[in-house]
Amino acid sequence: DSLQAFSSSIAGLLSSRAVLEGMFPIPLRAPLQSFSPHSSLSPSSTATKPHVPIGVGVGDSTASPTSALLLHILQDSTGRISTILFAHRFGSALEPECKRYRLLADVLNDCAMLLDCLSPALPRGLVRISVLSASGVLRALCGVAAGAAKASLSVHFARRGNVGELNAKDASQETVISLIGMLAGSLVVSYVTSLEATWACLILLLAIHLGMNHRAVRAVRMDTLNRQRACLCFSHLFDTGSVLSPEEISKKERIFERSSFIRWNGGDAIGRATMGVSIFKIVSALGSTHHITNSVKQGQSSLTGLIDIFAEEDYLLCYAWSQDTVLIALKESIRPVSQLQAWAHAMLLIRDLQQRSRAEREDSAAIAKLIDTSLRELKSSWTKDTAALAAAGWDLDVASLETVSGTRVSLAAGTPQV
């Protein structure tokens, strides 16, 4: 963690210098040639085409403080709007997938650095403004993702509830490392002056930064079951009867993974599942929806039959064959352990569906029977399985399976309400 922060500090200095002076020299006009700051320092100053780097206004007679201010306002505005949209779309996934978004934050930040360095080479006007605005957006998204992921990781590491102390010490460590990086970066920018050396050094430092962050994220052993960890844990449990520990799961899980995919023992995806859907999607999956009125014509497997199957459970589950996806609706009484049961049930159903033909998967009556059978199979050993999970070190009191803001279903006298 210290090495990646150190590399990022030096890379930031190189990127800042690149933006200020420009990475791509251009010829000076005649009136400015005699005032070139490189006239007595550069070996090429005696050539017929003296150069000065052009960046934020250097060597550009049309640059003005007003244009720079407007550019700053544009970057700040696009960044703030992107922050709001990002939090609205991915806010629910930041805690369950904190490892993914912690690494993604560094990727976004490094991409913003590269865009800043490339901006002086682009033509002035809309192209350069768009690139600089994109850089501001990436940097703003980095702040949201990194802040939310850091909060989740702080809670994970604060075993004694000392989150404030942990954050204070972590901030002090980051300050020290950044200070050392700035001091070392001052030496680097003094000796690394050519275009090729600057780019080589920048790319190397960014590679070290991302590599160290990837190793740091992989080393974190979360003890809560998100979708990917639940798939790895339950598939191994159903096959062998034993439970993998958080340390063993951390070595197998992927950092960037589609949260809707269900993989058996980390192999290829065998299906998809969506948790927290509305009752309308459940009803639509059980019948056919009119493309104009959105009215639903129920098939053989009615909603009433599905409610009877899950009368004693905290969720409803069905298979949408047109989307090849298992849909899970959560009741108001849902508990964290019941969410795990719903996800495990979806895994068993998808596993059994892999052994059925397409005609059988489109038969609503056969699907209803398969749902009931897989539920009975799961319930027969669920109490023992949850006890084994808790004994292996998994925290079953934290719900980490919802990655989007879902709805809850209320059943009043057998009638579903949202």
Tab-separated table of C-alpha atoms in Angstrom:
chain	number	residue	atom	x	y	z
A	1	ASP	CA	0.000	0.000	0.000
A	2	SER	CA	2.864	2.381	0.808
A	3	LEU	CA	4.666	1.601	-2.450
A	4	GLN	CA	1.604	2.289	-4.576
A	5	ALA	CA	0.997	5.617	-2.804
A	6	PHE	CA	4.662	6.542	-3.265
A	7	SER	CA	4.514	5.712	-7.005
A	8	SER	CA	1.267	7.624	-7.416
A	9	SER	CA	2.773	10.754	-5.828
A	10	ILE	CA	5.734	10.803	-8.224
A	11	ALA	CA	3.474	10.053	-11.205
A	12	GLY	CA	1.241	12.938	-10.167
A	13	LEU	CA	4.180	15.348	-10.224
A	14	LEU	CA	5.230	14.179	-13.689
A	15	SER	CA	1.652	14.542	-14.917
A	16	SER	CA	1.323	18.042	-13.440
A	17	ARG	CA	4.546	19.188	-15.084
A	18	ALA	CA	3.443	17.685	-18.379
A	19	VAL	CA	0.208	19.656	-18.291
A	20	LEU	CA	1.844	22.921	-17.246
A	21	GLU	CA	4.582	22.914	-19.844
A	22	GLY	CA	3.052	20.596	-22.453
A	23	MET	CA	4.416	17.279	-23.580
A	24	PHE	CA	4.614	18.231	-27.243
A	25	PRO	CA	6.796	21.235	-28.266
A	26	ILE	CA	5.738	23.570	-31.065
A	27	PRO	CA	7.729	26.185	-33.021
A	28	LEU	CA	7.772	29.730	-31.648
A	29	ARG	CA	6.819	32.739	-33.662
A	30	ALA	CA	9.697	35.052	-34.552
A	31	PRO	CA	9.025	37.759	-31.903
A	32	LEU	CA	9.262	35.166	-29.155
A	33	GLN	CA	12.382	33.356	-30.333
A	34	SER	CA	14.795	35.735	-28.648
A	35	PHE	CA	12.972	35.276	-25.328
A	36	SER	CA	12.933	31.479	-25.384
A	37	PRO	CA	13.766	30.144	-21.917
A	38	HIS	CA	15.675	27.316	-23.622
A	39	SER	CA	17.950	29.650	-25.634
A	40	SER	CA	20.934	29.213	-23.333
A	41	LEU	CA	20.112	25.803	-21.883
A	42	SER	CA	19.090	23.512	-24.721
A	43	PRO	CA	21.612	22.145	-27.242
A	44	SER	CA	18.972	22.595	-29.931
A	45	SER	CA	18.652	26.332	-29.244
A	46	THR	CA	21.037	27.128	-32.074
A	47	ALA	CA	18.845	25.338	-34.598
A	48	THR	CA	16.688	27.240	-37.018
A	49	LYS	CA	13.464	26.036	-35.306
A	50	PRO	CA	13.653	26.777	-31.578
A	51	HIS	CA	10.848	25.234	-29.521
A	52	VAL	CA	9.021	25.971	-26.299
A	53	PRO	CA	6.519	23.613	-24.701
A	54	ILE	CA	2.936	24.741	-24.994
A	55	GLY	CA	0.558	23.795	-22.227
A	56	VAL	CA	-1.747	25.880	-20.077
A	57	GLY	CA	-1.243	29.194	-21.804
A	58	VAL	CA	2.553	28.989	-22.245
A	59	GLY	CA	3.399	30.207	-25.734
A	60	ASP	CA	-0.255	30.843	-26.554
A	61	SER	CA	-1.076	34.523	-27.066
A	62	THR	CA	-4.817	33.816	-27.227
A	63	ALA	CA	-4.989	32.292	-23.734
A	64	SER	CA	-6.765	34.358	-21.087
A	65	PRO	CA	-7.658	33.995	-17.415
A	66	THR	CA	-11.339	34.017	-18.347
A	67	SER	CA	-11.027	31.011	-20.659
A	68	ALA	CA	-9.062	29.130	-18.001
A	69	LEU	CA	-11.761	29.939	-15.424
A	70	LEU	CA	-14.557	28.801	-17.743
A	71	LEU	CA	-12.687	25.581	-18.439
A	72	HIS	CA	-12.339	24.989	-14.692
A	73	ILE	CA	-16.082	25.612	-14.198
A	74	LEU	CA	-16.906	23.173	-16.999
A	75	GLN	CA	-14.655	20.480	-15.548
A	76	ASP	CA	-16.024	20.985	-12.052
A	77	SER	CA	-19.651	20.968	-13.233
A	78	THR	CA	-19.321	17.799	-15.317
A	79	GLY	CA	-17.501	16.139	-12.439
A	80	ARG	CA	-20.254	16.978	-9.950
A	81	ILE	CA	-23.021	15.811	-12.287
A	82	SER	CA	-21.150	12.561	-12.935
A	83	THR	CA	-20.729	12.061	-9.196
A	84	ILE	CA	-24.494	12.327	-8.652
A	85	LEU	CA	-25.308	9.938	-11.500
A	86	PHE	CA	-22.641	7.448	-10.422
A	87	ALA	CA	-23.861	7.405	-6.821
A	88	HIS	CA	-27.456	6.953	-7.992
A	89	ARG	CA	-26.614	4.046	-10.295
A	90	PHE	CA	-23.908	2.210	-8.342
A	91	GLY	CA	-24.439	3.423	-4.768
A	92	SER	CA	-25.933	0.131	-3.571
A	93	ALA	CA	-23.047	-1.877	-5.035
A	94	LEU	CA	-20.204	0.119	-3.487
A	95	GLU	CA	-20.274	-1.721	-0.150
A	96	PRO	CA	-20.835	-5.321	-1.350
A	97	GLU	CA	-18.260	-4.872	-4.130
A	98	CYS	CA	-15.846	-2.617	-2.222
A	99	LYS	CA	-12.732	-4.464	-3.471
A	100	ARG	CA	-13.744	-3.961	-7.096
A	101	TYR	CA	-14.512	-0.270	-6.708
A	102	ARG	CA	-11.371	0.379	-4.661
A	103	LEU	CA	-9.214	-0.849	-7.529
A	104	LEU	CA	-11.472	0.794	-10.111
A	105	ALA	CA	-10.921	4.147	-8.379
A	106	ASP	CA	-7.170	3.908	-8.990
A	107	VAL	CA	-7.716	2.889	-12.611
A	108	LEU	CA	-9.940	5.943	-13.144
A	109	ASN	CA	-7.407	8.232	-11.467
A	110	ASP	CA	-4.523	6.948	-13.588
A	111	CYS	CA	-6.584	7.283	-16.768
A	112	ALA	CA	-7.312	10.893	-15.784
A	113	MET	CA	-3.554	11.507	-15.459
A	114	LEU	CA	-2.938	10.113	-18.938
A	115	LEU	CA	-5.683	12.252	-20.450
A	116	ASP	CA	-4.183	15.341	-18.788
A	117	CYS	CA	-0.790	14.515	-20.286
A	118	LEU	CA	-2.264	13.957	-23.747
A	119	SER	CA	-4.360	17.138	-23.762
A	120	PRO	CA	-1.565	19.523	-24.893
A	121	ALA	CA	-1.086	17.435	-28.060
A	122	LEU	CA	-4.708	17.834	-29.095
A	123	PRO	CA	-6.042	20.717	-31.170
A	124	ARG	CA	-7.507	23.609	-29.253
A	125	GLY	CA	-11.243	23.886	-29.093
A	126	LEU	CA	-13.889	21.233	-28.615
A	127	VAL	CA	-11.514	18.243	-28.746
A	128	ARG	CA	-9.176	19.470	-26.019
A	129	ILE	CA	-12.052	20.724	-23.867
A	130	SER	CA	-13.791	17.339	-24.178
A	131	VAL	CA	-10.653	15.472	-23.119
A	132	LEU	CA	-10.060	17.756	-20.143
A	133	SER	CA	-13.718	17.429	-19.131
A	134	ALA	CA	-13.446	13.639	-19.381
A	135	SER	CA	-10.383	13.820	-17.161
A	136	GLY	CA	-12.362	15.804	-14.592
A	137	VAL	CA	-15.198	13.260	-14.728
A	138	LEU	CA	-12.830	10.336	-14.169
A	139	ARG	CA	-11.187	12.094	-11.246
A	140	ALA	CA	-14.584	12.869	-9.682
A	141	LEU	CA	-15.731	9.258	-10.076
A	142	CYS	CA	-12.457	8.152	-8.507
A	143	GLY	CA	-13.251	10.241	-5.445
A	144	VAL	CA	-16.706	8.713	-4.985
A	145	ALA	CA	-15.607	5.110	-5.543
A	146	ALA	CA	-12.475	5.419	-3.404
A	147	GLY	CA	-14.274	7.163	-0.545
A	148	ALA	CA	-17.122	4.644	-0.363
A	149	ALA	CA	-14.825	1.620	-0.722
A	150	LYS	CA	-12.444	2.986	1.895
A	151	ALA	CA	-15.320	3.412	4.354
A	152	SER	CA	-16.378	-0.221	3.891
A	153	LEU	CA	-12.813	-1.480	4.218
A	154	SER	CA	-12.292	0.635	7.346
A	155	VAL	CA	-15.289	-0.999	8.993
A	156	HIS	CA	-13.910	-4.397	7.989
A	157	PHE	CA	-10.466	-3.733	9.504
A	158	ALA	CA	-11.763	-2.052	12.672
A	159	ARG	CA	-12.295	-5.258	14.604
A	160	ARG	CA	-12.680	-3.437	17.915
A	161	GLY	CA	-15.008	-0.792	16.533
A	162	ASN	CA	-12.215	1.799	16.444
A	163	VAL	CA	-13.048	3.184	12.998
A	164	GLY	CA	-12.070	6.760	13.977
A	165	GLU	CA	-8.644	5.702	15.204
A	166	LEU	CA	-8.080	3.581	12.116
A	167	ASN	CA	-8.990	6.410	9.734
A	168	ALA	CA	-6.800	8.896	11.622
A	169	LYS	CA	-3.761	6.623	11.474
A	170	ASP	CA	-4.412	5.757	7.841
A	171	ALA	CA	-4.630	9.450	6.931
A	172	SER	CA	-1.368	10.114	8.776
A	173	GLN	CA	0.351	7.291	6.921
A	174	GLU	CA	-0.910	8.568	3.561
A	175	THR	CA	0.349	12.063	4.420
A	176	VAL	CA	3.835	10.794	5.263
A	177	ILE	CA	4.053	8.615	2.152
A	178	SER	CA	2.783	11.424	-0.089
A	179	LEU	CA	5.319	13.828	1.427
A	180	ILE	CA	8.165	11.396	0.798
A	181	GLY	CA	6.836	10.845	-2.725
A	182	MET	CA	6.789	14.583	-3.413
A	183	LEU	CA	10.359	14.968	-2.185
A	184	ALA	CA	11.509	12.051	-4.321
A	185	GLY	CA	9.436	13.359	-7.223
A	186	SER	CA	11.235	16.700	-6.999
A	187	LEU	CA	14.455	14.889	-7.790
A	188	VAL	CA	12.867	12.827	-10.542
A	189	VAL	CA	11.395	15.813	-12.410
A	190	SER	CA	14.806	17.538	-12.211
A	191	TYR	CA	16.575	14.728	-14.053
A	192	VAL	CA	13.807	13.310	-16.238
A	193	THR	CA	13.274	16.079	-18.767
A	194	SER	CA	12.988	14.560	-22.245
A	195	LEU	CA	9.679	13.541	-23.772
A	196	GLU	CA	10.580	9.860	-24.078
A	197	ALA	CA	12.007	9.605	-20.565
A	198	THR	CA	8.997	11.368	-19.057
A	199	TRP	CA	6.516	9.037	-20.715
A	200	ALA	CA	8.567	5.955	-19.859
A	201	CYS	CA	8.864	6.999	-16.229
A	202	LEU	CA	5.164	7.913	-16.037
A	203	ILE	CA	3.993	4.606	-17.510
A	204	LEU	CA	6.335	2.646	-15.236
A	205	LEU	CA	5.107	4.436	-12.119
A	206	LEU	CA	1.455	3.998	-13.089
A	207	ALA	CA	2.057	0.304	-13.731
A	208	ILE	CA	3.659	-0.067	-10.298
A	209	HIS	CA	0.784	1.878	-8.759
A	210	LEU	CA	-1.904	-0.351	-10.271
A	211	GLY	CA	0.074	-3.538	-9.698
A	212	MET	CA	0.559	-2.815	-6.008
A	213	ASN	CA	-3.087	-1.832	-5.637
A	214	HIS	CA	-4.179	-5.067	-7.285
A	215	ARG	CA	-2.047	-7.102	-4.887
A	216	ALA	CA	-3.302	-5.103	-1.914
A	217	VAL	CA	-6.947	-5.625	-2.874
A	218	ARG	CA	-6.400	-9.344	-3.483
A	219	ALA	CA	-4.867	-9.651	-0.020
A	220	VAL	CA	-8.039	-8.395	1.703
A	221	ARG	CA	-10.071	-11.250	3.175
A	222	MET	CA	-13.683	-10.134	3.494
A	223	ASP	CA	-15.838	-12.203	5.829
A	224	THR	CA	-19.167	-11.187	4.295
A	225	LEU	CA	-20.744	-13.092	1.411
A	226	ASN	CA	-21.423	-11.004	-1.664
A	227	ARG	CA	-22.693	-12.636	-4.847
A	228	GLN	CA	-19.362	-13.869	-6.150
A	229	ARG	CA	-18.123	-15.161	-2.805
A	230	ALA	CA	-21.505	-16.816	-2.203
A	231	CYS	CA	-21.236	-18.622	-5.554
A	232	LEU	CA	-17.742	-19.887	-4.729
A	233	CYS	CA	-18.710	-20.908	-1.214
A	234	PHE	CA	-22.059	-22.564	-1.955
A	235	SER	CA	-20.909	-24.435	-5.066
A	236	HIS	CA	-18.021	-25.962	-3.087
A	237	LEU	CA	-20.402	-26.738	-0.207
A	238	PHE	CA	-22.972	-28.453	-2.450
A	239	ASP	CA	-20.283	-30.521	-4.204
A	240	THR	CA	-18.104	-31.552	-1.257
A	241	GLY	CA	-20.103	-30.842	1.883
A	242	SER	CA	-17.289	-28.674	3.297
A	243	VAL	CA	-17.061	-24.896	3.655
A	244	LEU	CA	-14.201	-22.750	2.366
A	245	SER	CA	-12.809	-20.113	4.724
A	246	PRO	CA	-12.668	-16.383	3.865
A	247	GLU	CA	-8.920	-16.716	3.235
A	248	GLU	CA	-9.451	-19.549	0.732
A	249	ILE	CA	-12.237	-17.680	-1.039
A	250	SER	CA	-10.115	-14.514	-1.339
A	251	LYS	CA	-7.565	-16.445	-3.396
A	252	LYS	CA	-10.230	-17.572	-5.860
A	253	GLU	CA	-12.465	-14.529	-6.293
A	254	ARG	CA	-12.105	-12.145	-9.215
A	255	ILE	CA	-11.758	-8.420	-8.715
A	256	PHE	CA	-13.810	-7.406	-11.752
A	257	GLU	CA	-16.827	-9.677	-12.063
A	258	ARG	CA	-20.373	-9.246	-13.363
A	259	SER	CA	-22.491	-9.389	-10.235
A	260	SER	CA	-25.424	-11.057	-12.002
A	261	PHE	CA	-23.383	-14.040	-13.211
A	262	ILE	CA	-23.560	-17.361	-11.406
A	263	ARG	CA	-20.448	-19.507	-11.757
A	264	TRP	CA	-20.053	-23.003	-10.374
A	265	ASN	CA	-16.709	-23.358	-8.560
A	266	GLY	CA	-15.362	-20.289	-10.364
A	267	GLY	CA	-15.752	-21.787	-13.841
A	268	ASP	CA	-17.747	-20.489	-16.776
A	269	ALA	CA	-21.005	-18.698	-16.087
A	270	ILE	CA	-23.939	-21.140	-16.006
A	271	GLY	CA	-26.672	-18.539	-15.643
A	272	ARG	CA	-27.753	-15.212	-14.214
A	273	ALA	CA	-29.821	-14.114	-11.250
A	274	THR	CA	-31.306	-10.778	-10.221
A	275	MET	CA	-32.231	-10.005	-6.623
A	276	GLY	CA	-34.725	-7.419	-5.382
A	277	VAL	CA	-36.980	-7.330	-8.449
A	278	SER	CA	-40.523	-5.975	-8.327
A	279	ILE	CA	-43.610	-8.177	-8.231
A	280	PHE	CA	-44.492	-6.969	-11.745
A	281	LYS	CA	-41.367	-8.650	-13.143
A	282	ILE	CA	-42.286	-11.867	-11.354
A	283	VAL	CA	-45.807	-11.786	-12.805
A	284	SER	CA	-44.444	-10.952	-16.274
A	285	ALA	CA	-42.081	-13.931	-16.117
A	286	LEU	CA	-44.976	-16.260	-15.243
A	287	GLY	CA	-47.046	-15.252	-18.270
A	288	SER	CA	-46.995	-13.160	-21.420
A	289	THR	CA	-47.065	-9.352	-21.426
A	290	HIS	CA	-49.041	-7.378	-24.021
A	291	HIS	CA	-46.675	-5.049	-25.845
A	292	ILE	CA	-49.146	-2.120	-25.809
A	293	THR	CA	-51.175	-2.331	-22.587
A	294	ASN	CA	-48.510	-4.143	-20.493
A	295	SER	CA	-51.255	-6.444	-19.230
A	296	VAL	CA	-50.087	-9.919	-18.255
A	297	LYS	CA	-51.721	-13.193	-19.220
A	298	GLN	CA	-50.703	-15.860	-16.729
A	299	GLY	CA	-49.795	-19.341	-17.841
A	300	GLN	CA	-50.114	-22.659	-16.094
A	301	SER	CA	-47.756	-21.614	-13.313
A	302	SER	CA	-49.715	-18.816	-11.672
A	303	LEU	CA	-48.576	-16.333	-9.069
A	304	THR	CA	-50.841	-18.014	-6.542
A	305	GLY	CA	-49.028	-21.311	-6.967
A	306	LEU	CA	-45.683	-19.580	-6.551
A	307	ILE	CA	-46.880	-17.877	-3.366
A	308	ASP	CA	-47.927	-21.254	-1.995
A	309	ILE	CA	-44.475	-22.716	-2.637
A	310	PHE	CA	-42.782	-19.850	-0.762
A	311	ALA	CA	-45.430	-19.395	1.917
A	312	GLU	CA	-42.928	-20.063	4.700
A	313	GLU	CA	-39.978	-18.288	3.071
A	314	ASP	CA	-38.934	-14.636	3.037
A	315	TYR	CA	-38.675	-14.422	-0.736
A	316	LEU	CA	-40.265	-15.397	-4.058
A	317	LEU	CA	-38.275	-16.941	-6.886
A	318	CYS	CA	-39.066	-17.769	-10.484
A	319	TYR	CA	-37.284	-18.456	-13.764
A	320	ALA	CA	-37.711	-16.098	-16.708
A	321	TRP	CA	-36.909	-18.352	-19.666
A	322	SER	CA	-37.057	-15.474	-22.180
A	323	GLN	CA	-34.180	-13.758	-20.328
A	324	ASP	CA	-32.546	-16.980	-19.081
A	325	THR	CA	-32.452	-15.359	-15.649
A	326	VAL	CA	-33.660	-16.308	-12.178
A	327	LEU	CA	-35.679	-13.476	-10.611
A	328	ILE	CA	-35.783	-13.077	-6.824
A	329	ALA	CA	-38.353	-10.869	-5.101
A	330	LEU	CA	-37.754	-10.131	-1.424
A	331	LYS	CA	-40.516	-9.911	1.153
A	332	GLU	CA	-40.652	-7.223	3.807
A	333	SER	CA	-39.617	-9.734	6.464
A	334	ILE	CA	-36.390	-10.644	4.650
A	335	ARG	CA	-33.327	-11.252	6.823
A	336	PRO	CA	-29.660	-11.407	5.758
A	337	VAL	CA	-29.547	-15.191	6.142
A	338	SER	CA	-32.739	-15.464	4.072
A	339	GLN	CA	-31.070	-13.492	1.274
A	340	LEU	CA	-28.262	-16.052	1.319
A	341	GLN	CA	-30.838	-18.833	1.134
A	342	ALA	CA	-32.505	-17.158	-1.871
A	343	TRP	CA	-29.166	-16.893	-3.688
A	344	ALA	CA	-28.269	-20.511	-2.868
A	345	HIS	CA	-31.715	-21.569	-4.120
A	346	ALA	CA	-31.113	-19.701	-7.383
A	347	MET	CA	-27.799	-21.529	-7.788
A	348	LEU	CA	-29.404	-24.940	-7.300
A	349	LEU	CA	-32.206	-24.077	-9.735
A	350	ILE	CA	-29.780	-22.897	-12.424
A	351	ARG	CA	-27.630	-26.001	-11.932
A	352	ASP	CA	-30.658	-28.240	-12.429
A	353	LEU	CA	-31.810	-26.228	-15.446
A	354	GLN	CA	-28.498	-26.942	-17.185
A	355	GLN	CA	-29.570	-30.593	-17.364
A	356	ARG	CA	-32.921	-29.788	-18.957
A	357	SER	CA	-33.733	-29.276	-22.621
A	358	ARG	CA	-34.931	-25.976	-24.001
A	359	ALA	CA	-38.491	-27.293	-24.262
A	360	GLU	CA	-38.474	-28.266	-20.578
A	361	ARG	CA	-37.094	-24.850	-19.571
A	362	GLU	CA	-39.994	-23.179	-21.401
A	363	ASP	CA	-42.589	-25.418	-19.719
A	364	SER	CA	-43.962	-23.361	-16.815
A	365	ALA	CA	-45.401	-26.412	-15.028
A	366	ALA	CA	-42.057	-28.221	-15.149
A	367	ILE	CA	-40.269	-25.131	-13.915
A	368	ALA	CA	-42.671	-24.771	-10.967
A	369	LYS	CA	-42.045	-28.399	-10.014
A	370	LEU	CA	-38.282	-27.908	-10.321
A	371	ILE	CA	-38.449	-24.795	-8.103
A	372	ASP	CA	-40.324	-26.731	-5.429
A	373	THR	CA	-37.897	-29.682	-5.638
A	374	SER	CA	-34.780	-27.517	-5.382
A	375	LEU	CA	-36.279	-25.640	-2.425
A	376	ARG	CA	-36.898	-28.899	-0.567
A	377	GLU	CA	-33.337	-30.020	-1.310
A	378	LEU	CA	-31.951	-26.768	0.035
A	379	LYS	CA	-34.113	-26.712	3.153
A	380	SER	CA	-33.167	-30.269	4.100
A	381	SER	CA	-29.652	-29.194	5.115
A	382	TRP	CA	-29.885	-25.394	5.400
A	383	THR	CA	-29.642	-25.240	9.196
A	384	LYS	CA	-26.525	-27.411	9.154
A	385	ASP	CA	-25.030	-25.433	6.256
A	386	THR	CA	-25.480	-22.050	7.949
A	387	ALA	CA	-23.887	-23.402	11.132
A	388	ALA	CA	-20.895	-24.607	9.085
A	389	LEU	CA	-20.616	-21.204	7.392
A	390	ALA	CA	-20.569	-19.402	10.737
A	391	ALA	CA	-18.002	-21.858	12.125
A	392	ALA	CA	-15.738	-21.179	9.105
A	393	GLY	CA	-15.671	-17.465	9.950
A	394	TRP	CA	-18.391	-16.051	7.698
A	395	ASP	CA	-20.544	-13.190	8.985
A	396	LEU	CA	-24.154	-14.125	8.173
A	397	ASP	CA	-25.657	-11.050	9.828
A	398	VAL	CA	-24.631	-8.656	7.046
A	399	ALA	CA	-26.567	-8.566	3.767
A	400	SER	CA	-24.161	-8.012	0.845
A	401	LEU	CA	-26.120	-9.503	-2.050
A	402	GLU	CA	-28.117	-6.515	-3.326
A	403	THR	CA	-26.150	-4.416	-5.804
A	404	VAL	CA	-29.047	-2.198	-6.894
A	405	SER	CA	-31.794	-0.519	-4.928
A	406	GLY	CA	-34.472	-3.201	-4.794
A	407	THR	CA	-38.094	-3.306	-3.723
A	408	ARG	CA	-39.872	-5.310	-1.032
A	409	VAL	CA	-43.055	-7.346	-1.478
A	410	SER	CA	-45.790	-7.358	1.129
A	411	LEU	CA	-48.323	-10.194	1.140
A	412	ALA	CA	-51.674	-9.205	2.622
A	413	ALA	CA	-54.233	-12.034	2.740
A	414	GLY	CA	-52.362	-13.819	-0.054
A	415	THR	CA	-52.333	-10.782	-2.347
A	416	PRO	CA	-48.894	-9.395	-3.271
A	417	GLN	CA	-48.327	-5.683	-2.762
A	418	VAL	CA	-45.183	-3.595	-3.403
